[in-house]
Each structure stands twice: as C-alpha cells, then as structure tokens.
Tab-separated table of C-alpha atoms in Angstrom:
chain	number	residue	atom	x	y	z
A	17	MET	CA	87.000	111.104	75.823
A	18	GLN	CA	85.697	107.519	75.921
A	19	ALA	CA	87.767	106.579	72.861
A	20	TYR	CA	90.846	108.221	74.379
A	21	MET	CA	90.465	106.283	77.653
A	22	LYS	CA	89.888	103.040	75.739
A	23	GLY	CA	93.099	103.610	73.777
A	24	TYR	CA	95.006	104.553	76.932
A	25	LEU	CA	93.901	101.394	78.754
A	26	ALA	CA	94.769	99.235	75.729
A	27	ARG	CA	98.279	100.733	75.552
A	28	LYS	CA	98.714	100.300	79.306
A	29	ASP	CA	97.707	96.638	79.063
A	30	LEU	CA	100.087	96.113	76.112
A	31	ARG	CA	102.997	97.648	78.048
A	32	GLY	CA	102.328	95.232	80.907
A	33	GLN	CA	102.269	92.246	78.568
A	34	LEU	CA	105.505	93.339	76.869
A	35	LEU	CA	107.264	93.810	80.211
A	36	ASP	CA	106.248	90.279	81.178
A	37	LEU	CA	107.519	88.954	77.829
A	38	ARG	CA	110.842	90.781	78.198
A	39	LEU	CA	111.433	89.202	81.614
A	40	ARG	CA	110.521	85.757	80.278
A	41	VAL	CA	112.846	86.101	77.273
A	42	GLN	CA	115.715	87.220	79.508
A	43	LYS	CA	115.150	84.313	81.917
A	44	SER	CA	114.780	81.806	79.084
A	45	ALA	CA	118.437	82.321	78.143
A	46	ALA	CA	119.201	79.804	80.906
A	47	ASN	CA	116.364	77.469	79.928
A	48	VAL	CA	116.489	76.227	76.337
A	49	ASP	CA	113.108	74.480	76.407
A	50	ASP	CA	111.280	77.536	77.738
A	51	GLY	CA	113.114	79.735	75.250
A	52	MET	CA	112.049	77.582	72.304
A	53	ARG	CA	108.433	77.581	73.480
A	54	ILE	CA	108.438	81.381	73.453
A	55	ILE	CA	110.121	81.472	70.024
A	56	ASN	CA	107.639	78.966	68.604
A	57	ARG	CA	104.758	81.166	69.767
A	58	LEU	CA	106.409	84.182	68.143
A	59	VAL	CA	106.841	82.283	64.865
A	60	ALA	CA	103.168	81.309	65.005
A	61	ALA	CA	102.198	84.947	65.618
A	62	LEU	CA	104.402	86.021	62.693
A	63	SER	CA	102.476	83.709	60.364
A	64	GLU	CA	99.241	85.527	61.268
A	65	LEU	CA	100.592	89.008	60.653
A	66	LEU	CA	99.588	89.407	57.002
A	67	ILE	CA	96.143	87.817	57.342
A	68	MET	CA	95.057	89.619	60.491
A	69	ARG	CA	92.504	92.409	59.962
A	70	SER	CA	92.556	94.011	63.403
A	71	VAL	CA	95.005	96.929	63.603
A	72	SER	CA	95.258	96.502	67.370
A	73	GLY	CA	96.068	92.811	66.857
A	74	ILE	CA	98.762	93.636	64.290
A	75	LEU	CA	100.192	96.286	66.613
A	76	HIS	CA	100.303	93.767	69.449
A	77	ILE	CA	102.205	91.227	67.337
A	78	CYS	CA	104.686	93.836	66.052
A	79	ALA	CA	105.283	95.237	69.532
A	80	THR	CA	105.832	91.701	70.839
A	81	LEU	CA	108.292	90.875	68.042
A	82	ASN	CA	110.134	94.131	68.696
A	83	MET	CA	110.465	93.411	72.398
A	84	ALA	CA	111.573	89.797	71.903
A	85	THR	CA	114.201	90.609	69.258
A	86	GLN	CA	115.796	93.206	71.533
A	87	HIS	CA	116.910	90.534	73.984
A	88	SER	CA	117.654	87.299	72.127
A	89	GLN	CA	119.907	86.548	69.153
A	90	LYS	CA	118.420	83.054	68.967
A	91	CYS	CA	114.963	84.573	68.687
A	92	CYS	CA	116.170	86.851	65.873
A	93	GLU	CA	117.699	83.928	63.988
A	94	GLU	CA	114.629	81.721	64.309
A	95	LEU	CA	112.300	84.516	63.193
A	96	VAL	CA	114.465	85.291	60.155
A	97	ALA	CA	114.515	81.584	59.282
A	98	ALA	CA	110.702	81.659	59.478
A	99	GLY	CA	110.544	84.513	56.947
A	100	ALA	CA	110.237	87.504	59.283
A	101	VAL	CA	112.158	89.878	57.009
A	102	GLY	CA	109.914	89.381	53.984
A	103	THR	CA	106.776	89.417	56.123
A	104	LEU	CA	107.683	92.676	57.862
A	105	PHE	CA	108.532	94.398	54.582
A	106	LYS	CA	105.211	93.300	53.070
A	107	LEU	CA	103.427	94.664	56.125
A	108	ILE	CA	105.281	97.993	55.995
A	109	ARG	CA	104.465	98.452	52.300
A	110	SER	CA	100.786	97.829	53.012
A	111	LEU	CA	100.508	100.515	55.704
A	112	SER	CA	98.763	103.807	55.030
A	113	ARG	CA	99.671	107.209	56.482
A	114	SER	CA	96.824	106.970	59.019
A	115	ILE	CA	97.721	107.355	62.696
A	116	PRO	CA	96.871	103.721	63.632
A	117	ASP	CA	98.953	102.364	60.745
A	118	GLN	CA	101.857	104.624	61.667
A	119	GLU	CA	101.718	103.240	65.198
A	120	VAL	CA	102.206	99.789	63.654
A	121	LEU	CA	105.083	101.045	61.495
A	122	LYS	CA	107.308	101.962	64.446
A	123	PRO	CA	107.620	98.510	66.058
A	124	ALA	CA	107.759	96.856	62.608
A	125	LEU	CA	110.756	99.009	61.619
A	126	SER	CA	112.271	98.619	65.066
A	127	THR	CA	112.115	94.822	64.770
A	128	LEU	CA	114.055	95.029	61.495
A	129	ARG	CA	116.551	97.302	63.246
A	130	ASN	CA	116.992	94.691	65.973
A	131	LEU	CA	117.617	91.994	63.370
A	132	SER	CA	120.198	94.177	61.610
A	133	ARG	CA	122.464	94.144	64.688
A	134	TYR	CA	123.731	90.735	63.583
A	135	PRO	CA	125.789	90.863	60.352
A	136	HIS	CA	124.528	87.525	58.981
A	137	LEU	CA	120.914	88.642	59.510
A	138	ASN	CA	121.656	92.110	58.161
A	139	ASP	CA	122.745	90.413	54.926
A	140	VAL	CA	119.345	88.714	54.677
A	141	LEU	CA	117.666	92.074	55.160
A	142	ILE	CA	119.805	93.751	52.482
A	143	GLU	CA	119.129	90.950	50.002
A	144	SER	CA	115.359	91.066	50.520
A	145	CYS	CA	113.691	92.337	47.332
A	146	GLY	CA	113.007	96.078	47.505
A	147	SER	CA	114.276	96.404	51.072
A	148	LEU	CA	116.416	99.498	50.508
A	149	GLU	CA	113.706	101.303	48.564
A	150	THR	CA	111.179	100.592	51.319
A	151	ILE	CA	113.399	101.762	54.174
A	152	VAL	CA	114.495	104.914	52.343
A	153	SER	CA	110.871	105.746	51.498
A	154	GLU	CA	109.907	105.509	55.178
A	155	PHE	CA	112.975	107.532	56.128
A	156	LEU	CA	112.007	110.320	53.730
A	157	ARG	CA	108.282	110.317	54.556
A	158	ASN	CA	108.447	110.225	58.342
A	159	LYS	CA	109.074	113.219	60.561
A	160	ASP	CA	108.869	111.657	64.013
A	161	GLU	CA	110.161	108.487	65.675
A	162	GLY	CA	109.849	106.395	62.517
A	163	TYR	CA	112.382	108.679	60.805
A	164	PHE	CA	115.068	107.945	63.369
A	165	ILE	CA	114.363	104.206	63.475
A	166	ALA	CA	114.704	104.084	59.674
A	167	SER	CA	117.887	106.160	59.965
A	168	ASP	CA	119.431	103.681	62.417
A	169	LEU	CA	118.505	100.855	60.076
A	170	LEU	CA	120.087	102.557	57.054
A	171	LYS	CA	123.289	103.213	58.997
A	172	LYS	CA	123.486	99.523	59.895
A	173	ILE	CA	122.974	98.587	56.239
A	174	PHE	CA	125.579	101.017	54.926
A	175	THR	CA	128.284	99.732	57.260
A	176	GLU	CA	128.118	96.438	55.363
A	177	LYS	CA	129.786	95.822	51.997
A	178	LYS	CA	126.594	94.265	50.625
A	179	GLY	CA	124.630	97.358	51.619
A	180	ILE	CA	126.996	99.636	49.724
A	181	GLU	CA	126.978	97.340	46.694
A	182	ALA	CA	123.177	97.409	46.734
A	183	VAL	CA	122.863	101.186	46.948
A	184	ARG	CA	125.425	101.714	44.166
A	185	LYS	CA	122.993	99.957	41.841
A	186	LEU	CA	120.237	102.422	42.783
A	187	PRO	CA	121.366	105.895	41.616
A	188	ALA	CA	117.812	107.263	41.846
A	189	LEU	CA	117.771	106.322	45.523
A	190	LEU	CA	121.051	108.127	46.118
A	191	LYS	CA	119.657	111.195	44.398
A	192	ARG	CA	116.589	111.149	46.676
A	193	LEU	CA	118.838	111.050	49.739
A	194	HIS	CA	120.944	113.884	48.374
A	195	ASN	CA	117.843	115.980	47.623
A	196	HIS	CA	116.558	115.272	51.130
A	197	VAL	CA	119.717	116.752	52.638
A	198	GLU	CA	119.379	119.845	50.440
A	199	VAL	CA	115.720	120.322	51.433
A	200	LEU	CA	116.490	119.975	55.148
A	201	THR	CA	119.446	122.368	54.827
A	202	ARG	CA	117.212	125.031	53.273
A	203	LYS	CA	114.522	124.384	55.877
A	204	ALA	CA	116.993	124.764	58.752
A	205	LYS	CA	118.262	128.076	57.348
A	206	ALA	CA	114.706	129.339	56.843
A	207	HIS	CA	113.762	128.425	60.423
A	208	LYS	CA	116.778	130.266	61.833
A	209	ARG	CA	115.935	133.312	59.743
A	210	ASN	CA	112.139	133.427	60.047
A	211	LYS	CA	111.344	131.520	63.248
A	212	PRO	CA	114.284	132.100	65.604
A	213	HIS	CA	112.121	131.489	68.673
A	214	ALA	CA	110.662	128.174	67.467
A	215	VAL	CA	113.442	126.306	69.255
A	216	LYS	CA	111.770	122.887	69.452
A	217	GLU	CA	110.954	122.884	65.745
A	218	LEU	CA	114.465	123.997	64.805
A	219	VAL	CA	116.083	121.349	67.004
A	220	LEU	CA	114.039	118.629	65.285
A	221	VAL	CA	114.958	119.861	61.791
A	222	ASP	CA	118.640	120.032	62.751
A	223	LYS	CA	118.502	116.549	64.241
A	224	ARG	CA	116.898	115.129	61.106
A	225	LEU	CA	119.487	116.914	58.963
A	226	ARG	CA	122.378	115.454	60.975
A	227	GLU	CA	120.997	111.951	60.524
A	228	ALA	CA	120.604	112.412	56.762
A	229	VAL	CA	124.104	113.872	56.385
A	230	GLU	CA	125.606	111.003	58.389
A	231	ILE	CA	123.948	108.452	56.115
A	232	LEU	CA	125.214	110.163	52.964
A	233	GLU	CA	128.720	110.446	54.412
A	234	LEU	CA	128.713	106.732	55.233
A	235	ILE	CA	127.869	105.963	51.620
A	236	LYS	CA	130.400	108.442	50.215
A	237	VAL	CA	133.257	107.100	52.321
A	238	SER	CA	132.431	103.511	51.418
A	239	ILE	CA	132.036	104.168	47.712
A	240	GLY	CA	135.161	106.302	47.734
A	241	LYS	CA	133.862	109.020	45.451
A	242	SER	CA	131.520	112.009	45.470
A	243	ILE	CA	127.817	111.309	44.943
C-alpha cells in the first residue's frame, strides 16, 4: 500500500509539472527568448537520458520531451538537431519488459511519433540506423498503449516514399507484419467462437487487428504489388 501511494503521488506530481510545461511552451510561441530557454533545458535533459540510472528520472525526462514536442515544431527541430532520434532509439532498445521500463517506453515512442508529424523530421527518423526494425519489434511485442503508439508511428513512416523504400529492403520485416495479421485473425475468430461473452478482450483483439491490416495495406498500395 505504501509503495502504491508513493507511486501515485509521484505520478500526480509529474502530471502537475507537465501541465505547467505545456502552458509555458504554448505561451513561449510569442516569446522567442523564453522559448529558446525552455528548448535549451530540454536539450540538456536529452543529453542526460542515456547516462541516468534512475528509472523515475528517465521517465520524467521522456514525459517532458513528449509533452514539449506535442506543442512546438521549433522544439521538435532543435531536439532532432541535438540527436534526439538516435538517443530515443538507443533508450528504447535498452528497455526490458518490466513494468517500470514499459512505462518509460510509452512517452519515448510518443515523442518519436510527435517528431514524425513533420516530413523533414520523419525522414531523419526513417534514416536512423535500425529504426524500422525497432519500431516494428515494439509494435509486435506490445499489447496495450505502446502497440497503438507504434502503429501510429509506422503509419506516418509508410506514408513517406523513403519509408516505403526502406521497408522494401527488409523482406523479413514484411513477413513478420504479415504473420502478425494472420495470428490476430486466428485469435479473433477463436475469441468469437470460444469466448463470445469476453467482449472487452475481443474488442481489443479486433482493434489491434485493424491497425495491423491498415499498416499492411498502406505498404501494399505504395509498393503496388502483393506482399
């Protein structure tokens, strides 16, 4: 109970800090100097990400980066120029399947998703070594929020010519995505047959299946041939 309350209070405090940051980032759009001060602090925090040992500290930095990149293109551009894409991918690859690490994964992936909204930054993401393999791996391994964040990210990537060119060079990756759709299709049919009353579970499987099918269709249409 004590550990639960400690975690609850920490999350509550973090939400308050992020709300304050969001308001400051939004206001800084009219104040270049203030905006750059915030960005410089974010760049400094980014540089600490891979050397920090505290999971709560890493989570705080990732959550802060996620919040800031939701509201400022300038912030996104400065962070990418400071090496945010490579740093975030290194962090994601280092995470275990433990609950604390998976809490870190969500804002880390979400920050990359925010960066991918801008085509010139999406190109940087696509060209980052091993980026597609990393995102697809997280997409296939996750079953909760991380799955859908990774899905959004893949859809952004596969709307770009460079994203399609990259995935065409990775036939094993395409096969994994295809197999994933087949597995989810069988699972959805089995749920309908054997667990007709497990509505919540079935809805989640169907939702995951729709996301996976949409990603494959995006690739198929862009490549112009059957996978």
